[in-house]
Amino acid sequence: MIEAQDINYEKSVLIGVITKEQPEEKMKEYLDELEFLTYTAGGEVLKRFVQRIDVPNPKTYIGSGKMLEVADFVKEHEIGSVIFDDELS
């Protein structure tokens, strides 16, 4: 007999920005790919956060208001991973 197992995926959120250099269509394409990669790595994407911004904030990548929104969601839903669509240093 085959025994069913519950799989616990790590809860994640994705963050992307729309800029002059990265239009909305391209950002959506990149987030689609990140979501697929998250699932293949054993994660589950609960939400995507997107912000239209001229230049990403060098400290937080997104604006302070959006950062608070993300932080509240992360705490409320016990998110394990926050994945940005860019290299962070």
C-alpha positions in Angstrom: 0.0 0.0 0.0 1.2 3.5 -0.8 1.4 5.9 2.1 0.6 9.5 1.5 3.1 12.1 2.9 2.5 15.7 3.7 5.1 17.9 2.1 6.0 21.1 3.9 7.1 23.7 1.4 9.0 26.8 2.7 6.8 29.8 2.4 8.3 32.5 0.3 7.5 35.9 -1.2 9.0 37.5 -4.4 10.0 41.1 -4.8 10.5 42.9 -8.1 10.7 46.5 -9.3 9.5 48.2 -12.5 12.0 50.8 -13.7 12.8 52.7 -16.9 15.3 49.9 -17.8 13.0 47.1 -16.7 9.4 47.4 -18.0 6.5 45.7 -16.4 6.3 42.9 -19.0 10.0 42.0 -18.4 9.6 42.1 -14.6 6.6 39.8 -14.8 8.6 37.4 -16.9 11.5 37.4 -14.4 9.1 36.8 -11.5 7.5 33.9 -13.3 10.9 32.3 -13.7 11.8 33.0 -10.0 8.5 31.4 -8.9 9.2 28.3 -11.0 12.7 28.1 -9.5 11.3 28.5 -6.0 8.9 25.6 -6.5 11.6 23.4 -7.9 13.8 24.2 -4.9 11.0 23.2 -2.5 9.4 26.5 -1.9 5.9 27.9 -2.1 5.3 31.5 -3.3 2.5 33.1 -1.2 2.7 36.6 -2.7 4.6 38.8 -5.2 5.4 42.4 -4.2 6.0 44.8 -7.1 7.0 48.5 -6.9 7.3 51.0 -9.7 10.4 53.0 -8.8 12.9 55.2 -10.8 16.0 53.9 -9.1 16.1 51.0 -6.6 17.0 52.2 -3.0 20.6 51.3 -2.4 19.8 50.3 1.3 16.5 48.4 0.9 16.1 48.0 -2.9 12.4 49.0 -2.5 10.9 52.1 -0.9 10.5 52.3 2.9 6.7 52.0 2.7 6.8 48.9 0.6 9.5 47.5 2.9 7.1 47.9 5.9 4.3 46.2 3.8 6.6 43.2 3.1 7.8 43.0 6.7 4.2 42.9 8.0 3.3 40.2 5.5 6.4 38.2 6.4 5.6 38.3 10.1 1.9 37.6 9.7 2.4 34.6 7.4 5.6 33.2 8.9 7.5 33.5 5.6 10.8 31.7 5.5 12.3 33.3 2.3 12.2 36.7 0.7 13.5 36.5 -2.8 14.5 39.6 -4.7 14.7 39.8 -8.5 18.1 41.3 -8.5 21.6 40.8 -7.0 21.9 42.2 -3.6 25.2 43.0 -1.9 
